[in-house]
Structure formats: structure tokens, C-alpha cells
Short mmCIF file of C-alpha atoms and ligand atoms in Angstrom, two decimals:
data_model
loop_
_atom_site.label_atom_id
_atom_site.label_comp_id
_atom_site.label_asym_id
_atom_site.label_seq_id
_atom_site.Cartn_x
_atom_site.Cartn_y
_atom_site.Cartn_z
CA MET A 782 100.72 61.48 108.20
CA LYS A 783 99.35 62.24 104.74
CA VAL A 784 100.04 65.74 103.37
CA SER A 785 98.29 66.95 100.22
CA MET A 786 99.17 69.92 97.99
CA LEU A 787 95.75 71.46 98.60
CA ASP A 788 92.77 70.75 100.81
CA LEU A 789 89.80 72.46 99.23
CA VAL A 790 87.39 70.15 101.01
CA ALA A 791 88.69 71.29 104.41
CA GLN A 792 88.53 74.90 103.22
CA TYR A 793 84.92 74.42 102.13
CA ALA A 794 83.99 72.88 105.47
CA LYS A 795 85.06 76.12 107.19
CA ILE A 796 82.98 78.40 104.98
CA LYS A 797 80.21 75.99 103.97
CA GLU A 798 77.30 78.06 105.23
CA GLU A 799 78.41 81.23 103.46
CA ILE A 800 79.16 79.38 100.21
CA ASP A 801 75.94 77.35 100.19
CA ARG A 802 73.89 80.48 100.81
CA ALA A 803 75.68 82.39 98.05
CA ILE A 804 75.13 79.60 95.51
CA ALA A 805 71.49 79.17 96.50
CA GLU A 806 70.87 82.90 96.06
CA VAL A 807 72.17 82.79 92.51
CA ILE A 808 70.06 79.78 91.63
CA GLU A 809 66.99 81.41 93.15
CA SER A 810 67.68 84.62 91.20
CA GLY A 811 67.55 82.75 87.89
CA GLN A 812 70.37 84.90 86.51
CA PHE A 813 73.51 82.98 85.68
CA ILE A 814 75.78 84.98 83.36
CA LEU A 815 77.16 88.52 83.82
CA GLY A 816 74.68 89.63 86.45
CA PRO A 817 74.85 91.48 89.78
CA GLN A 818 77.32 89.04 91.37
CA VAL A 819 79.87 89.57 88.59
CA LYS A 820 79.40 93.33 88.79
CA ALA A 821 79.88 93.29 92.58
CA LEU A 822 82.94 91.03 92.33
CA GLU A 823 84.42 93.37 89.71
CA GLN A 824 84.04 96.30 92.09
CA GLU A 825 85.45 94.37 95.02
CA MET A 826 88.41 93.07 93.01
CA ALA A 827 89.11 96.55 91.64
CA SER A 828 89.18 97.95 95.14
CA TYR A 829 91.26 95.04 96.48
CA CYS A 830 93.81 95.47 93.67
CA GLN A 831 93.96 99.27 93.99
CA CYS A 832 92.60 99.77 90.48
CA PRO A 833 89.53 101.70 89.38
CA TYR A 834 88.32 98.98 86.99
CA ALA A 835 88.10 95.20 86.82
CA VAL A 836 86.46 93.05 84.16
CA GLY A 837 85.48 89.43 84.76
CA VAL A 838 86.28 86.87 82.06
CA ALA A 839 86.13 83.10 81.67
CA SER A 840 89.70 82.20 82.74
CA GLY A 841 93.17 83.54 83.47
CA THR A 842 94.22 82.51 79.98
CA ASP A 843 91.40 84.61 78.51
CA ALA A 844 92.34 87.50 80.81
CA LEU A 845 95.82 87.51 79.23
CA HIS A 846 94.55 86.98 75.70
CA LEU A 847 91.90 89.69 75.85
CA ALA A 848 94.15 92.13 77.72
CA LEU A 849 96.86 91.83 75.05
CA ARG A 850 94.26 92.33 72.34
CA ALA A 851 92.65 95.28 74.09
CA CYS A 852 96.09 96.88 74.49
CA GLY A 853 96.52 96.77 70.72
CA VAL A 854 99.17 94.06 70.63
CA GLY A 855 98.75 92.12 67.40
CA LYS A 856 100.21 90.09 64.60
CA GLY A 857 103.99 90.12 64.39
CA ASP A 858 104.47 92.19 67.54
CA GLY A 859 107.16 91.10 69.99
CA VAL A 860 106.19 90.52 73.62
CA ILE A 861 108.98 90.05 76.16
CA THR A 862 108.14 87.45 78.76
CA SER A 863 109.49 84.82 81.11
CA PRO A 864 110.07 81.29 79.82
CA PHE A 865 109.67 79.94 83.35
CA THR A 866 105.90 80.01 83.73
CA PHE A 867 102.75 78.11 82.86
CA ILE A 868 102.16 77.72 79.12
CA ALA A 869 99.11 80.04 79.19
CA THR A 870 101.36 83.10 79.50
CA ALA A 871 102.94 82.42 76.13
CA GLU A 872 99.82 80.92 74.54
CA ALA A 873 98.00 84.22 75.02
CA ILE A 874 100.77 85.98 73.10
CA SER A 875 100.62 83.41 70.32
CA TYR A 876 96.80 83.52 70.05
CA ILE A 877 96.98 87.06 68.70
CA GLY A 878 99.80 86.27 66.27
CA ALA A 879 102.39 88.08 68.39
CA ILE A 880 105.75 86.50 69.17
CA PRO A 881 106.94 85.63 72.65
CA ILE A 882 110.47 86.86 73.29
CA PHE A 883 111.76 84.68 76.10
CA LEU A 884 114.43 86.26 78.29
CA ASP A 885 116.03 84.65 81.29
CA ILE A 886 114.92 84.78 84.91
CA ASP A 887 116.54 85.92 88.13
CA LYS A 888 117.86 82.82 89.88
CA ASP A 889 116.57 83.78 93.34
CA THR A 890 113.08 85.03 92.54
CA PHE A 891 112.34 82.89 89.41
CA ASN A 892 110.90 86.05 87.81
CA LEU A 893 111.88 87.82 84.59
CA ASP A 894 115.24 89.53 85.15
CA PRO A 895 115.01 93.27 84.36
CA ASN A 896 118.73 93.32 83.50
CA GLN A 897 118.11 90.83 80.71
CA VAL A 898 115.24 92.97 79.44
CA GLU A 899 117.41 96.07 79.44
CA ASP A 900 120.34 94.31 77.77
CA PHE A 901 118.01 92.96 75.10
CA LEU A 902 116.44 96.35 74.38
CA LYS A 903 119.87 97.97 74.22
CA GLY A 904 120.95 95.36 71.67
CA ARG A 905 123.55 93.83 73.99
CA LEU A 906 121.66 90.56 74.14
CA LYS A 907 120.11 88.65 71.24
CA SER A 908 117.10 86.40 71.36
CA PRO A 909 116.80 83.56 68.83
CA GLY A 910 113.03 84.04 68.74
CA TRP A 911 113.17 87.70 67.64
CA THR A 912 115.23 88.62 64.64
CA SER A 913 113.16 91.65 63.63
CA ARG A 914 114.71 95.10 63.96
CA ARG A 915 111.42 96.43 65.27
CA ARG A 916 111.10 97.33 68.90
CA PRO A 917 108.93 94.89 70.88
CA LYS A 918 105.47 96.13 71.78
CA ALA A 919 105.03 94.91 75.33
CA ILE A 920 106.44 93.24 78.41
CA LEU A 921 104.45 90.48 80.07
CA PRO A 922 106.01 89.82 83.48
CA VAL A 923 104.74 86.90 85.56
CA HIS A 924 104.54 87.14 89.35
CA LEU A 925 105.53 83.52 89.76
CA TYR A 926 104.60 81.47 92.82
CA GLY A 927 103.02 84.58 94.39
CA ARG A 928 106.05 86.86 94.41
CA SER A 929 105.90 90.11 92.50
CA ALA A 930 108.33 90.55 89.65
CA ASP A 931 110.65 93.55 90.03
CA MET A 932 107.96 95.95 88.85
CA ARG A 933 109.80 99.14 89.70
CA ALA A 934 112.65 98.23 87.37
CA LEU A 935 110.37 96.81 84.68
CA MET A 936 108.06 99.84 84.67
CA GLU A 937 111.05 102.14 84.32
CA ILE A 938 112.30 100.17 81.32
CA ALA A 939 108.80 100.08 79.82
CA SER A 940 108.46 103.81 80.11
CA GLN A 941 111.92 104.41 78.62
CA TYR A 942 111.17 102.21 75.59
CA ASP A 943 107.47 102.98 75.34
CA LEU A 944 106.32 99.42 75.93
CA LYS A 945 102.96 98.29 77.26
CA VAL A 946 103.01 96.19 80.41
CA ILE A 947 100.53 93.37 80.90
CA GLU A 948 101.02 91.62 84.25
CA ASP A 949 100.37 87.91 84.68
CA CYS A 950 99.00 87.92 88.24
CA ALA A 951 97.46 84.43 88.01
CA GLN A 952 99.48 83.14 90.98
CA ALA A 953 99.80 86.36 92.92
CA ILE A 954 96.53 87.95 93.99
CA GLY A 955 97.27 90.29 96.90
CA ALA A 956 101.04 90.33 96.33
CA GLU A 957 102.70 93.72 96.65
CA HIS A 958 105.82 95.44 95.42
CA GLY A 959 106.90 98.61 97.23
CA GLY A 960 103.51 98.77 98.94
CA GLN A 961 101.60 98.57 95.66
CA LYS A 962 99.41 95.63 94.65
CA VAL A 963 100.25 93.55 91.59
CA GLY A 964 97.84 94.18 88.75
CA SER A 965 97.98 97.94 89.34
CA PHE A 966 101.36 98.64 87.73
CA GLY A 967 100.87 98.00 84.05
CA GLN A 968 98.12 98.70 81.51
CA ALA A 969 96.42 95.50 82.66
CA GLY A 970 96.67 92.91 85.44
CA CYS A 971 95.46 89.41 84.60
CA PHE A 972 94.11 87.11 87.30
CA SER A 973 93.05 83.47 87.32
CA PHE A 974 90.41 81.94 89.58
CA PHE A 975 91.43 78.38 88.75
CA PRO A 976 90.68 76.29 91.88
CA THR A 977 94.36 75.95 92.88
CA LYS A 978 94.93 79.71 93.00
CA ASN A 979 94.94 81.63 96.28
CA LEU A 980 91.51 82.93 95.29
CA GLY A 981 90.07 79.94 93.50
CA GLY A 982 86.54 79.32 92.28
CA TYR A 983 84.69 76.03 91.89
CA GLY A 984 85.46 76.03 88.18
CA ASP A 985 87.24 78.35 85.75
CA GLY A 986 87.25 82.12 85.92
CA GLY A 987 89.48 85.14 85.45
CA MET A 988 89.65 88.92 85.72
CA VAL A 989 91.52 91.85 84.22
CA THR A 990 92.26 94.90 86.36
CA THR A 991 93.15 98.24 84.82
CA GLN A 992 93.52 101.96 85.49
CA ASP A 993 92.17 102.76 82.06
CA ALA A 994 88.41 103.29 81.55
CA GLN A 995 88.65 102.82 77.78
CA LEU A 996 90.57 99.59 78.14
CA ALA A 997 87.95 98.29 80.58
CA GLU A 998 85.22 99.17 78.11
CA LYS A 999 87.08 97.43 75.30
CA LEU A 1000 87.49 94.30 77.43
CA LYS A 1001 83.76 94.24 78.15
CA ILE A 1002 83.07 94.33 74.42
CA LEU A 1003 85.63 91.63 73.63
CA ARG A 1004 84.32 89.21 76.27
CA GLN A 1005 80.79 89.47 74.92
CA HIS A 1006 81.03 88.70 71.17
CA GLY A 1007 82.35 92.16 70.25
CA SER A 1008 79.09 93.69 71.35
CA ARG A 1009 78.14 96.70 73.46
CA THR A 1010 74.44 96.43 72.73
CA ARG A 1011 72.92 93.00 72.38
CA TYR A 1012 72.89 91.70 68.77
CA TYR A 1013 74.92 94.66 67.47
CA HIS A 1014 78.53 93.57 66.89
CA GLU A 1015 81.25 96.17 66.39
CA GLU A 1016 84.19 93.81 66.10
CA LEU A 1017 85.16 90.20 66.31
CA GLY A 1018 84.76 89.20 69.93
CA PHE A 1019 84.65 86.10 72.07
CA ASN A 1020 82.48 84.26 74.52
CA SER A 1021 84.52 84.82 77.65
CA ARG A 1022 82.15 85.55 80.49
CA LEU A 1023 82.41 84.91 84.18
CA ASP A 1024 79.33 83.21 85.54
CA GLU A 1025 77.24 84.31 88.50
CA ILE A 1026 77.79 81.20 90.60
CA GLN A 1027 81.58 81.53 90.33
CA ALA A 1028 81.37 85.25 91.13
CA ALA A 1029 79.18 84.61 94.17
CA ILE A 1030 81.64 81.95 95.46
CA LEU A 1031 84.62 84.22 94.79
CA ARG A 1032 82.99 87.12 96.66
CA VAL A 1033 82.68 84.93 99.75
CA LYS A 1034 86.27 83.73 99.40
CA LEU A 1035 87.67 87.22 98.77
CA ARG A 1036 86.52 88.16 102.27
CA HIS A 1037 88.79 85.42 103.67
CA LEU A 1038 91.71 85.91 101.30
CA ASP A 1039 93.94 88.07 103.49
CA ALA A 1040 93.58 85.72 106.46
CA TRP A 1041 94.44 82.75 104.21
CA THR A 1042 97.41 84.62 102.76
CA GLU A 1043 98.69 85.33 106.27
CA GLY A 1044 98.35 81.59 106.94
CA ARG A 1045 100.47 80.84 103.87
CA ARG A 1046 103.05 83.39 104.97
CA ARG A 1047 103.25 81.84 108.45
CA ILE A 1048 103.77 78.36 106.97
CA ALA A 1049 106.49 79.73 104.67
CA ASP A 1050 108.25 81.20 107.73
CA LEU A 1051 107.98 77.89 109.53
CA TYR A 1052 109.52 76.02 106.57
CA ARG A 1053 112.29 78.59 106.32
CA ARG A 1054 113.16 78.14 109.98
CA GLU A 1055 113.05 74.34 109.73
CA LEU A 1056 115.10 74.13 106.54
CA GLN A 1057 117.65 76.87 107.08
CA ASP A 1058 120.65 74.63 107.72
CA GLY A 1059 121.40 73.89 104.10
CA GLY A 1060 121.01 71.22 101.46
CA VAL A 1061 118.03 72.93 99.85
CA VAL A 1062 117.57 76.50 98.72
CA VAL A 1063 114.45 77.92 100.32
CA PRO A 1064 112.59 80.84 98.76
CA LEU A 1065 113.34 84.15 100.45
CA ASP A 1066 110.55 86.39 101.57
CA ASP A 1067 110.31 89.48 99.38
CA PRO A 1068 112.22 92.32 101.08
CA GLN A 1069 110.51 94.83 98.78
CA GLY A 1070 106.99 93.55 99.03
CA ARG A 1071 104.46 90.94 100.08
CA HIS A 1072 104.95 87.39 98.81
CA VAL A 1073 101.63 85.49 98.87
CA TYR A 1074 103.09 81.97 98.45
CA ASN A 1075 100.76 80.39 95.95
CA GLN A 1076 103.67 77.95 95.94
CA PHE A 1077 106.58 77.36 98.29
CA THR A 1078 109.24 76.22 95.89
CA LEU A 1079 112.58 74.76 96.89
CA ARG A 1080 115.61 74.20 94.77
CA VAL A 1081 117.49 70.98 95.21
CA PRO A 1082 119.93 69.27 92.85
CA ARG A 1083 118.54 65.73 93.45
CA ARG A 1084 115.01 66.94 92.92
CA ASP A 1085 113.49 63.81 91.35
CA ALA A 1086 114.90 61.57 94.09
CA LEU A 1087 113.49 63.92 96.74
CA GLN A 1088 110.08 63.85 95.10
CA ILE A 1089 110.02 60.03 95.17
CA PHE A 1090 111.25 60.00 98.79
CA LEU A 1091 108.44 62.35 99.84
CA LYS A 1092 105.81 60.48 97.82
CA GLU A 1093 106.76 57.22 99.56
CA ARG A 1094 105.98 58.99 102.85
CA GLU A 1095 102.63 60.29 101.51
CA ILE A 1096 103.78 63.88 101.07
CA ALA A 1097 102.52 65.41 97.84
CA THR A 1098 104.73 67.74 95.81
CA MET A 1099 104.52 69.33 92.37
CA ILE A 1100 107.07 70.39 89.79
CA TYR A 1101 106.20 73.86 88.48
CA TYR A 1102 107.60 73.57 85.77
CA PRO A 1103 109.62 70.65 84.44
CA VAL A 1104 110.34 72.21 81.02
CA SER A 1105 111.07 75.86 80.32
CA LEU A 1106 108.77 77.23 77.63
CA HIS A 1107 111.57 77.97 75.15
CA GLN A 1108 112.33 74.23 75.15
CA GLN A 1109 108.73 73.09 74.68
CA LYS A 1110 107.89 71.31 71.44
CA VAL A 1111 105.14 73.83 70.67
CA TYR A 1112 107.76 76.63 70.53
CA ARG A 1113 110.43 74.73 68.63
CA ASP A 1114 109.90 76.96 65.57
CA LEU A 1115 111.14 79.99 67.51
CA GLY A 1116 114.62 78.50 67.27
CA TYR A 1117 115.76 78.44 70.90
CA GLY A 1118 118.16 75.66 71.82
CA ASP A 1119 119.43 74.06 74.98
CA GLY A 1120 121.64 76.45 76.89
CA ASN A 1121 120.01 79.62 75.52
CA LEU A 1122 118.35 80.52 78.83
CA PRO A 1123 120.47 78.67 81.38
CA ARG A 1124 118.88 79.97 84.57
CA SER A 1125 115.41 78.91 83.45
CA GLU A 1126 116.74 75.55 82.33
CA LEU A 1127 118.46 74.94 85.66
CA ALA A 1128 115.34 75.98 87.58
CA ALA A 1129 113.29 73.47 85.57
CA ARG A 1130 115.67 70.72 86.73
CA GLU A 1131 115.86 71.78 90.38
CA VAL A 1132 112.50 73.13 91.55
CA ILE A 1133 110.04 71.28 93.73
CA SER A 1134 106.97 72.83 95.36
CA VAL A 1135 105.85 71.54 98.74
CA PRO A 1136 102.40 72.01 100.34
CA VAL A 1137 101.83 75.54 101.69
CA HIS A 1138 98.03 75.85 101.79
CA PRO A 1139 96.57 77.53 104.89
CA GLU A 1140 94.70 74.43 106.05
CA LEU A 1141 98.01 72.72 106.91
CA ALA A 1142 98.60 72.04 110.60
CA PRO A 1143 101.98 73.08 112.06
CA GLU A 1144 102.70 69.36 112.73
CA GLN A 1145 102.26 68.65 109.03
CA VAL A 1146 104.70 71.41 108.10
CA ALA A 1147 107.18 70.07 110.65
CA PHE A 1148 106.71 66.56 109.23
CA VAL A 1149 107.40 67.72 105.66
CA ALA A 1150 110.49 69.65 106.77
CA ASP A 1151 111.70 66.74 108.88
CA THR A 1152 111.27 64.32 105.98
CA ILE A 1153 113.22 66.65 103.68
CA ARG A 1154 115.98 66.92 106.26
CA SER A 1155 116.11 63.18 106.61
CA PHE A 1156 116.46 62.84 102.81
CA LEU A 1157 119.35 65.26 102.95
CA GLY A 1158 120.94 63.33 105.81
CA LYS A 1159 120.62 66.34 108.10
CA ARG A 1160 118.30 65.11 110.76
C1 PLP B 289 101.23 81.95 85.58
C2 PLP B 289 99.89 81.56 85.02
N1 PLP B 289 99.38 82.24 83.98
C3 PLP B 289 98.20 81.94 83.45
C4 PLP B 289 97.42 80.93 83.97
C5 PLP B 289 96.13 80.59 83.30
O1 PLP B 289 95.01 80.68 84.11
P1 PLP B 289 93.72 79.77 83.81
O2 PLP B 289 94.06 78.37 84.18
O3 PLP B 289 92.69 80.36 84.70
O4 PLP B 289 93.39 79.91 82.38
C6 PLP B 289 97.89 80.21 85.08
C7 PLP B 289 97.14 79.15 85.77
O5 PLP B 289 96.58 78.24 85.40
C8 PLP B 289 99.17 80.53 85.61
O6 PLP B 289 99.66 79.85 86.65
#
């Protein structure tokens, strides 16, 4: 039985008529960039994320980059973030000349640990990457794998130290913390519509959600060459627009998102039941919120051997992420060394994500779990 990480072809087969109609309508309209579909998706995303405003952009990376810029983060500013994430989180900080301050993660949730943030801001913890005496400007938490970071604690710290909060929601659309949707806590929530995300387009795309009308306006200017009125340019901007075909596809998919998320949550429960008798650490459901399982990520000491074992039995897996960002070559200049952020480093050695997409059949989930158990000698 072959099990793939994703099955977007099977997903398409289920919604083919709706998708084909939506794409055809855009083509027949002759309007391809920033038109009525983008505007409608922005309204629907804003409402879905419990925010008054949402601004479509070209990718999740651009959402982060433009949100930081629009929040006034700039050259030399410190931005506290997780080192255990996709590179785009830190790249966005670096694009604007700011400096990522990597602090360690919580070992159970894989998300930025608020205690580390507090210790750092109180001066009880040093970070090799930030020697300045200035207070950092922002926190950029990542809701990794679809589980919200501890936003209550992080928002409290941010308010105490007057820091902006830009949320990386790329993997977590629809996730909640204390009944509140991610992307509605900080100044800005940044989403990716990369095809592997829970709400994925048929190409690149992204969105920023915000409570702040001025910030939304600023983002609209930045995404369109620094221009409010065509051919009048107030500031240096970018070409970062969401296209109509992607927006039309995403509007169709958004209508199915909650059902798909419930499918992911059911599969996660099934895995948890099947794998509860030890040997691997399974991710806990979030007792304070709604985990949306963009990934179902196990921890296992003999991770590489398990990956080979599963591959030989045609079960796909992925390692998100094999190297913590503070140990990446691109960030060598920041001066972090091995052992600086031990929980992130250990996670990079132990994590393995197994298929959790909603098109999986229960027999496939049972097969994956059974194969893992047989690797562990626990069948
Ligand atoms: C945590 C995280 N942040 C940012 C991004 C960047 O999004 P995009 O690929 O749409 O630029 C991704 C996904 O690719 C991601 O997983």
C-alpha cells in the first residue's frame, strides 16, 4: 500500500467541477491581477480569521516581509523568533536589514518558548546574535505544524515590553488559541497559500490579516510598487500581488477548509491511539486551542533509520526541519554555535512527519502506524 505525503490530485477530483468553473470564470472575465476575486477572498479570509482586514500578496514569504516593513521594523532592529521553522521566517527579517534573535523552543509544542523570551528580555539569557543594548522591536512567533504558539503568554510579554507581534501563520490557517484564531493576536498575521498548506493554491500566494486599517492600507501600497494611485509612487514598493486565478481557487477551497481540517484532526487522533504504547513521541493535541495538523510530527531517536524503513515500504515522510536556522550556513555570521539552542537542535535530529492529509483512508493510517510499530519492535 503506497502512502504519499499529500494527494492533491485526489483532492482536486472531489472538487473538480467547482474549481474548473471558478478558473473558467476568471479567464472569461479577462481580469487576472488584483480584481474582484482577490477582493472577495480578502473579505472571506478576514472574516474566517476574525480580523477586519486582509491583504493578498504573492507568497507567505512576502506576507512576512511586507508585514514587518509595514509595522516599521527596519535596519538594525532585533526580531525575536524561533530557530525551528522554515527559512522564510528568518529571511523576511533579514530582507529588511533587521536581525533575527533566535531563542529556543518548547520541547513538546516545537514553538517559541515564552519563558526564553521573558528571560532574554529580562537580561537573564544572552543571545549570541544580539549584542546590542537596545530593546528588540518585535516578536515573530511561528505556529509550527498547525499548532498555535502560546499567544496568551507572548502577547502579555509583548505588551509589557512594547514589542510588535507579527505571527507566522503559514502552517496554521484555522488554528486557535483560547478560542481565538491565529493571525488575530498580533499586529499582523501572515499566511501562505503554497500548495502543501492546509489552504493551498495551484501556485504561490499569501495574505496578511490585521486589525489595523492603516496597516492594511500600507500593505496595499507596498504590494503594488509603493503606489496608491496608478503611476504615482509614494515610496519604494514591490510587485507582490495575488492573482485572480489563485484567489478564485482559494475561495472554492476555503469553503471546504473546516471539513478538511476535521479530517486531519481525526487522522491525528487515530495515529495517537495506534502509537500510544511508546517508542515514539506523538504530538499532543492542543489543550488550549485547535491544532490543525498541517503536519503530524513524531519524535524518535533513530529517526533516519525509521525514515528508510518507511520508504522501503512505500510510505512517504518528510523531515521538517533537518537543520535549525541558527546552525544554517546563511546565518553563520550571527555567531551561534552548536549547543546554543539545544532543544531546537535535538528536534532537528529527532523529528519525522508522517502523512496526515484528509484524503488518507483509515486503512492507510493503520498501515503507517503498524509499520512504525514494527520498526520499533512493538507489533
Ligand atoms: C513557517 C513558514 N513560514 C513561511 C513560509 C513561506 O511561505 P511561502 O512558501 O508561501 O513563501 C512557509 C512555507 O513555505 C512556512 O512553512
